[in-house]
Amino acid sequence: MAARSFLGDMLTTLFERRQTATNFGDNRSLSDMCRSLLDAEGEISGLKLAQAILDRYARLTPDETLEFFLFLNNALEVDMAALNDAIVEYGLTQSMAGYAKISALSESPRQELLRRLNQPPGATQALVNMRRDLLEALEGTPELARSDLDFQHLLRSWFNRGFLVLQPINWESPASILEKIVEYEAVHAISDWDDLRRRLYPQDRRCFAYFHPSMPDEPLIFVEVALTKSVPSSIQRLLSEERKHRDAQDTKVAVFYSISNCQKGLRGISFGNLLIKQVVAELQQELPGLETFVTLSPIPKLNTWLADQSDIKGVEPLIQGTADQITVKAAATHYLLSAKNTHGAPFDPVARFHLGNGAQIFAVHGAADLSENGLRQSGGAMVNYQYDLDVIEQNHEKFVQSGEVCISPAFQAAQQKSRPKRAAAKTRPKSRASH
Amino acid sequence: MAARSFLGDMLTTLFERRQTATNFGDNRSLSDMCRSLLDAEGEISGLKLAQAILDRYARLTPDETLEFFLFLNNALEVDMAALNDAIVEYGLTQSMAGYAKISALSESPRQELLRRLNQPPGATQALVNMRRDLLEALEGTPELARSDLDFQHLLRSWFNRGFLVLQPINWESPASILEKIVEYEAVHAISDWDDLRRRLYPQDRRCFAYFHPSMPDEPLIFVEVALTKSVPSSIQRLLSEERKHRDAQDTKVAVFYSISNCQKGLRGISFGNLLIKQVVAELQQELPGLETFVTLSPIPKLNTWLADQSDIKGVEPLIQGTADQITVKAAATHYLLSAKNTHGAPFDPVARFHLGNGAQIFAVHGAADLSENGLRQSGGAMVNYQYDLDVIEQNHEKFVQSGEVCISPAFQAAQQKSRPKRAAAKTRPKSRASH
Amino acid sequence: MAARSFLGDMLTTLFERRQTATNFGDNRSLSDMCRSLLDAEGEISGLKLAQAILDRYARLTPDETLEFFLFLNNALEVDMAALNDAIVEYGLTQSMAGYAKISALSESPRQELLRRLNQPPGATQALVNMRRDLLEALEGTPELARSDLDFQHLLRSWFNRGFLVLQPINWESPASILEKIVEYEAVHAISDWDDLRRRLYPQDRRCFAYFHPSMPDEPLIFVEVALTKSVPSSIQRLLSEERKHRDAQDTKVAVFYSISNCQKGLRGISFGNLLIKQVVAELQQELPGLETFVTLSPIPKLNTWLADQSDIKGVEPLIQGTADQITVKAAATHYLLSAKNTHGAPFDPVARFHLGNGAQIFAVHGAADLSENGLRQSGGAMVNYQYDLDVIEQNHEKFVQSGEVCISPAFQAAQQKSRPKRAAAKTRPKSRASH
Amino acid sequence: MAARSFLGDMLTTLFERRQTATNFGDNRSLSDMCRSLLDAEGEISGLKLAQAILDRYARLTPDETLEFFLFLNNALEVDMAALNDAIVEYGLTQSMAGYAKISALSESPRQELLRRLNQPPGATQALVNMRRDLLEALEGTPELARSDLDFQHLLRSWFNRGFLVLQPINWESPASILEKIVEYEAVHAISDWDDLRRRLYPQDRRCFAYFHPSMPDEPLIFVEVALTKSVPSSIQRLLSEERKHRDAQDTKVAVFYSISNCQKGLRGISFGNLLIKQVVAELQQELPGLETFVTLSPIPKLNTWLADQSDIKGVEPLIQGTADQITVKAAATHYLLSAKNTHGAPFDPVARFHLGNGAQIFAVHGAADLSENGLRQSGGAMVNYQYDLDVIEQNHEKFVQSGEVCISPAFQAAQQKSRPKRAAAKTRPKSRASH
């Protein structure tokens, strides 16, 4: 009809079907139902059966859930002996039929089961939640990791970059989406709708999320952006209720001050790298005056790491309120440039993420996050990572190949000037080998 | 509801990105670019590189295309020896790492390549088209079937039932979609826009298509429906320009008179079964007065089969114009009930499709398609297959397990009445073994 | 583009134009600019000039605003002498030209000015706000009522029923619209977003608003609806946080418990009657199980009226907390059935509205609104008015012609049963003439 | 933005209501029904009654239609005597009530009737069509012009500039809209869908239409635009099937080669001026490389005018095929610069429209429209009118005040160069007074 978006309609259908999903009585055990779905019956009434299985699953007790996962893990496992035979046979025949047999046998039946479950409306979300449950069960039952490989494999196909949709989140967005932004914000909690409005409504604030067309009610990941005149050095000032709003056209800097993953069931299927880069591209197009793209990031493991260095003379965690901010900044700088984990990668997980994306350190600040949490984790220090599209690939290359922590020219210059005063230099550990 | 619009917006974004896809100079060979995409570089600039590869692919000559497919097929093949070793090792260790290794090795690198190619806007369509090319190349180079297994595997995941969107096609649909309906109609050609209007505009005509959110401009499959008072026995009368339009509320029968697959690159990924059933459900909800759901289907191989039976006395193809329609109907009935291919399935491909879906034969008609093509293929005979949701599963079961051709009670009764007169009975082949 | 709603696009355009409205320097006085807009200049650059006038208006001080209204009222007045001459002349000539002249002269130039001002994006809202200001100015300067007649005349044309759009408001609606619902709710204040969610999100709660296509961000009027099993007798129970949600399909009664006009500038252009009837029709279509449509309405002037009757023995306002609820109910019933204003219409404004719409009294309840406000205005009494589409026209007829207060058969029966006990009978005033 | 979609939804609602408009039996005469709508009954059941009246109207015979118009014109006329009395009385009292009485009496009851008729879905279109019928009836019954004044007055309010929506028309537009473009194209007929596709699909072709939100299926006016490298001098070359498409980004000139009004019932409510200017603004924003905005316009009355000058020596209509194109161009130039109608305005209606909008003559071409129609009306001559936003207001001013035909500097220069050769100079009529 003329009155409807052709594409909007597509998803309407998707959405409305969800409403009519009906219950479906079935007296069989859950595992029998799963086997049926894998058999001929699945061909003809797959949708109803899949719905029934997902409904049944949703009502399982924790014990029954574990039992179900063990069924998936053990009963629907690859037949290694048969696979082995097929490979040997193919070595002799090199026949297409032999190859197809290997191909079929090397995939576990549970993967096909998951694919067939993904038929009714809402199934994709249900399977993402099933994996969330699996990840929990995995902690006590590590062998379930075999099943998790199949989940990962499928989710990686289903949530392929080409299927994700970038969507601005603003004060015109549906309340049902906005309440999820409040719920999922993981970095700087949103206290209420007034706080949310301060983050979404002003001209100089933006938010973007990735969605999947089959889960239109659920953001996958979102980033909050502040548009500013200069690179910020304090999260409290950036989010202050009293701050003056700026005309977006007059701003020079886009600050990614919070990135939150929303779906526990999609752990390991990474979207953050893509999201930041696509948002940089979108903002550049809309606001050609933007010159600098940085984060204002926490340094969550600074104090943890310092605590571990306490055998080194003069090093101790930056206790809230007591550390002077010059010391804090110096310690944070040293930590970001030098502290490594046992794999030789940056010790700090946020640093690993942004440096791995090809970002570079732009500036380190003391007294930047004076919240309780900020003081506890890093004595108030924060860091700007810069996304400079011109050097992002070579930064990434250097980081991957030699573990080099890239820094911006300005930061390098500032470092050299301040070197004589750098107290934190003393905290440098004697040898890298110990990390 | 506003929700719908939010979703509509999502796909707008998707669509608009397409406009900005830019060319990208790269002097490397196509295979080198593919290897890069599989390497670390792919992590950081995968989108641009994928776009460049797809752009390059689109400009290949046929020879270069074949060369590219051979590269995929041979250079990006599963390492069978390594896979074998991993299986043997896992047999000893049963370690998770060992399992993960098998899992990784059993998937060919080209599958990961295809997944990484599916990042830029429009990539899904490009990969569907790539498979269309592969299917063509396959005819001369059968070994490419190994690569096709990977395409099938991925496309089956990407075009999973849960991601398909049913969309009505009508006179309010964009012209850009409608011209594709004209192009793809495979059963009863649409001669021009006036003909299209006659099929879409009237109250008593409907059309539905499946779409995938990442290919919003391309229908995957569509079905044309006529709403009538009684089960039709002639396609020419059904499509007559002079016919009287009926109020949809007054109709009793929904006739699926044409189903067309649109994407050659999705061969073997079946949507028709699902489509018909979902359309039945949609129509039942909208028009509770509908009582009967049937096709009006061609019998494309009737004359082909009759020609093969010509050693049997009295049997010969139903030459256009010469056969009397009682003979035609009888021959067609016999053929549909009895003629089998070498696998024991119905000889007729359209019969295989509908009977395999759980439909049943409802009526057979002579003089039902008097077009040149209709006379040539079946002497003018057509058949109604009925989709009766109450018995569809048991029909399917019988068909799969015993090859039984299910028929409706009314047809059974009509058969019994007409049996004495049934000339075609004589054409029954002596033994099934000969098929 | 396929990705957009054709009609959505229409309004997008409308909306986006608003963003680009530019300022426009003009050194002339506001009245000179208005005269220019009425002259030839208006033909060619009307849009820019209209925008400039509206921008200038928006920045006037209160004194300047009054001055502007006096300019409209006096300088752009109908030329009565000329009109008179034209009528006389037409009496002689009966010529078309003469008729056209009367037609032109009988409309004040300010009406044409307002029409020409209504060109730039956002102008309709600006003019509605201008009338809001005019209504305020009117209190001190009654002669401005002449201008107000022109505003009313135009707004009645522009907000003609045929242009209004009924829109469900729910938890999928944009936050920007929802915050206006919170702001405009005039009957039972919405305390915060949680409260709003309780009114919009549950299955058994609905909200509908009228919008005008040229003011898409602003509801004109909205009604909140509760779906229940039986007719409610307490607003606190109806809105209780602890109440159990019901499946909408299982409900029998739709309760209109709050109607709020949103635009002060549209005073006197009535939408409430239409809104309720259209919502009744919408709900009947969606939920055929609904049998009864009632309000749960305040009785805002009950105590005011009782205070005026205090010379009558035994009558006094129902002081909060002290009146027993049987007395309250009896007094409220008597009031609703008998108390009239000086025009002979019901004394109670809410009663006037609903009875004038053709509704009938269904039930009266004591202890129905125990909020401070409820006790103060009516001692806690509330009333259900019933919208029964079968009798709504004859009710309206009776009400208009004879002032009859219509009551439902059930209420009539209940009244007759309870009559002997009716304490409130004593409060009946001796004579109607006194009202 | 999601806001757009919310708006889109509004109009969906509008559209869907149309489907449910129901018939409504009423035995009264049409005039009695109209009187009822104006009475109290209209308050309560106005929508249904209005629908019934419009349905009845749609089925009237021509004679009954005329009778209905005479009823409107005579029975629902302004009461001139009462109006006169009210004016006299107001002269004495200057009371607000007196003013309000004049205001009420000066509007004919039929205007209020039309306003009340405009309630049901689709009513606005129905009333536009009613005026179309009235304009036809007017030809035989000139007194109906009184009623037409009321139609004009209302339609001017309802179709106020602020309510119009500019909408691109392209190959993604619904077929139901596109078939109307084919139908309404008044200048260069569109032969079929292939022709339409050539005008809408290519990058270097555009089309824009105005819509009214209450008539979403009906364009009001549309303009077709070609984007070119240079100002075109031939309509056949511009529309040639073989022409090469250009990248829109590379074009310098936007050519408005066809403007068509769609609604006969809106005659005299002018949109063309606004449309061209808004499209110029839209195109400038999208394609900053565009430098020149011109029409390629017919000269429809050239031969008509020349025929009237035939007493002047050497002047005769430019007979198709026989006139050499230098003569044609010279005659056309002279005509456009000099020929006036009896009001002193340009004789040519298309010239009147564009010059009145503030456009200026940019170039005149012979052999520009070699179609049968083009040769017949102007011997093949066409003209480019230029819309130069910098001078459009002063052009308009000059045109209105002194009747000056504005020309571009380039045209002026070309004229001066060619003057000695200008054959057409001889055709100049002796005196302007004769026009």
mmCIF file of N, CA, C and O in Angstrom, chain C residues 70-96:
data_model
loop_
_atom_site.group_PDB
_atom_site.id
_atom_site.type_symbol
_atom_site.label_atom_id
_atom_site.label_comp_id
_atom_site.label_asym_id
_atom_site.label_seq_id
_atom_site.Cartn_x
_atom_site.Cartn_y
_atom_site.Cartn_z
ATOM 1 N N LEU C 70 -2.709 44.586 18.325
ATOM 2 C CA LEU C 70 -3.542 45.769 18.065
ATOM 3 C C LEU C 70 -3.426 46.183 16.597
ATOM 4 O O LEU C 70 -4.403 46.616 15.984
ATOM 5 N N PHE C 71 -2.228 46.048 16.042
ATOM 6 C CA PHE C 71 -2.060 46.299 14.609
ATOM 7 C C PHE C 71 -2.960 45.376 13.793
ATOM 8 O O PHE C 71 -3.724 45.819 12.924
ATOM 9 N N LEU C 72 -2.899 44.092 14.105
ATOM 10 C CA LEU C 72 -3.770 43.131 13.404
ATOM 11 C C LEU C 72 -5.230 43.537 13.545
ATOM 12 O O LEU C 72 -6.005 43.531 12.589
ATOM 13 N N ASN C 73 -5.589 43.893 14.758
ATOM 14 C CA ASN C 73 -6.995 44.101 15.098
ATOM 15 C C ASN C 73 -7.557 45.381 14.461
ATOM 16 O O ASN C 73 -8.700 45.401 14.009
ATOM 17 N N ASN C 74 -6.712 46.402 14.412
ATOM 18 C CA ASN C 74 -7.229 47.689 13.954
ATOM 19 C C ASN C 74 -6.833 48.016 12.518
ATOM 20 O O ASN C 74 -7.680 48.403 11.710
ATOM 21 N N ALA C 75 -5.570 47.851 12.210
ATOM 22 C CA ALA C 75 -5.122 48.256 10.873
ATOM 23 C C ALA C 75 -5.584 47.274 9.802
ATOM 24 O O ALA C 75 -5.743 47.643 8.640
ATOM 25 N N LEU C 76 -5.743 46.011 10.190
ATOM 26 C CA LEU C 76 -6.126 45.011 9.184
ATOM 27 C C LEU C 76 -7.589 44.590 9.381
ATOM 28 O O LEU C 76 -7.945 43.418 9.286
ATOM 29 N N GLU C 77 -8.435 45.585 9.647
ATOM 30 C CA GLU C 77 -9.836 45.322 9.957
ATOM 31 C C GLU C 77 -10.675 45.367 8.665
ATOM 32 O O GLU C 77 -10.263 45.934 7.652
ATOM 33 N N VAL C 78 -11.808 44.724 8.732
ATOM 34 C CA VAL C 78 -12.798 44.857 7.650
ATOM 35 C C VAL C 78 -13.175 46.331 7.490
ATOM 36 O O VAL C 78 -13.347 47.043 8.486
ATOM 37 N N ASP C 79 -13.267 46.783 6.260
ATOM 38 C CA ASP C 79 -13.720 48.158 5.994
ATOM 39 C C ASP C 79 -15.248 48.122 5.904
ATOM 40 O O ASP C 79 -15.816 47.810 4.858
ATOM 41 N N MET C 80 -15.893 48.413 7.014
ATOM 42 C CA MET C 80 -17.344 48.219 7.103
ATOM 43 C C MET C 80 -18.093 49.132 6.130
ATOM 44 O O MET C 80 -19.098 48.744 5.548
ATOM 45 N N ALA C 81 -17.602 50.352 5.990
ATOM 46 C CA ALA C 81 -18.270 51.287 5.085
ATOM 47 C C ALA C 81 -18.239 50.745 3.657
ATOM 48 O O ALA C 81 -19.258 50.702 2.956
ATOM 49 N N ALA C 82 -17.057 50.319 3.255
ATOM 50 C CA ALA C 82 -16.911 49.786 1.899
ATOM 51 C C ALA C 82 -17.786 48.551 1.713
ATOM 52 O O ALA C 82 -18.424 48.363 0.668
ATOM 53 N N LEU C 83 -17.817 47.712 2.746
ATOM 54 C CA LEU C 83 -18.635 46.504 2.665
ATOM 55 C C LEU C 83 -20.105 46.891 2.505
ATOM 56 O O LEU C 83 -20.825 46.335 1.668
ATOM 57 N N ASN C 84 -20.521 47.852 3.297
ATOM 58 C CA ASN C 84 -21.892 48.326 3.229
ATOM 59 C C ASN C 84 -22.226 48.835 1.823
ATOM 60 O O ASN C 84 -23.239 48.454 1.231
ATOM 61 N N ASP C 85 -21.344 49.680 1.304
ATOM 62 C CA ASP C 85 -21.548 50.182 -0.061
ATOM 63 C C ASP C 85 -21.689 49.040 -1.054
ATOM 64 O O ASP C 85 -22.559 49.053 -1.929
ATOM 65 N N ALA C 86 -20.836 48.058 -0.902
ATOM 66 C CA ALA C 86 -20.849 46.948 -1.857
ATOM 67 C C ALA C 86 -22.158 46.188 -1.798
ATOM 68 O O ALA C 86 -22.696 45.752 -2.821
ATOM 69 N N ILE C 87 -22.678 46.025 -0.591
ATOM 70 C CA ILE C 87 -23.941 45.306 -0.451
ATOM 71 C C ILE C 87 -25.074 46.093 -1.122
ATOM 72 O O ILE C 87 -25.897 45.538 -1.863
ATOM 73 N N VAL C 88 -25.060 47.397 -0.871
ATOM 74 C CA VAL C 88 -26.085 48.242 -1.491
ATOM 75 C C VAL C 88 -25.996 48.140 -3.010
ATOM 76 O O VAL C 88 -26.991 47.902 -3.703
ATOM 77 N N GLU C 89 -24.762 48.262 -3.504
ATOM 78 C CA GLU C 89 -24.564 48.221 -4.956
ATOM 79 C C GLU C 89 -25.048 46.893 -5.533
ATOM 80 O O GLU C 89 -25.731 46.854 -6.553
ATOM 81 N N TYR C 90 -24.703 45.820 -4.824
ATOM 82 C CA TYR C 90 -25.097 44.506 -5.307
ATOM 83 C C TYR C 90 -26.613 44.359 -5.337
ATOM 84 O O TYR C 90 -27.180 43.713 -6.221
ATOM 85 N N GLY C 91 -27.268 44.986 -4.358
ATOM 86 C CA GLY C 91 -28.727 44.964 -4.335
ATOM 87 C C GLY C 91 -29.304 45.524 -5.636
ATOM 88 O O GLY C 91 -30.333 45.050 -6.126
ATOM 89 N N LEU C 92 -28.583 46.474 -6.214
ATOM 90 C CA LEU C 92 -29.053 47.080 -7.453
ATOM 91 C C LEU C 92 -28.664 46.253 -8.678
ATOM 92 O O LEU C 92 -29.481 45.989 -9.550
ATOM 93 N N THR C 93 -27.390 45.849 -8.709
ATOM 94 C CA THR C 93 -26.872 45.225 -9.940
ATOM 95 C C THR C 93 -27.039 43.722 -9.973
ATOM 96 O O THR C 93 -27.162 43.125 -11.030
ATOM 97 N N GLN C 94 -26.984 43.083 -8.806
ATOM 98 C CA GLN C 94 -26.964 41.604 -8.770
ATOM 99 C C GLN C 94 -25.870 41.043 -9.675
ATOM 100 O O GLN C 94 -25.989 39.923 -10.187
ATOM 101 N N SER C 95 -24.787 41.784 -9.860
ATOM 102 C CA SER C 95 -23.730 41.295 -10.754
ATOM 103 C C SER C 95 -22.772 40.380 -9.998
ATOM 104 O O SER C 95 -22.583 40.500 -8.786
ATOM 105 N N MET C 96 -22.152 39.459 -10.746
ATOM 106 C CA MET C 96 -21.149 38.572 -10.156
ATOM 107 C C MET C 96 -19.994 39.370 -9.580
ATOM 108 O O MET C 96 -19.481 39.071 -8.506
#
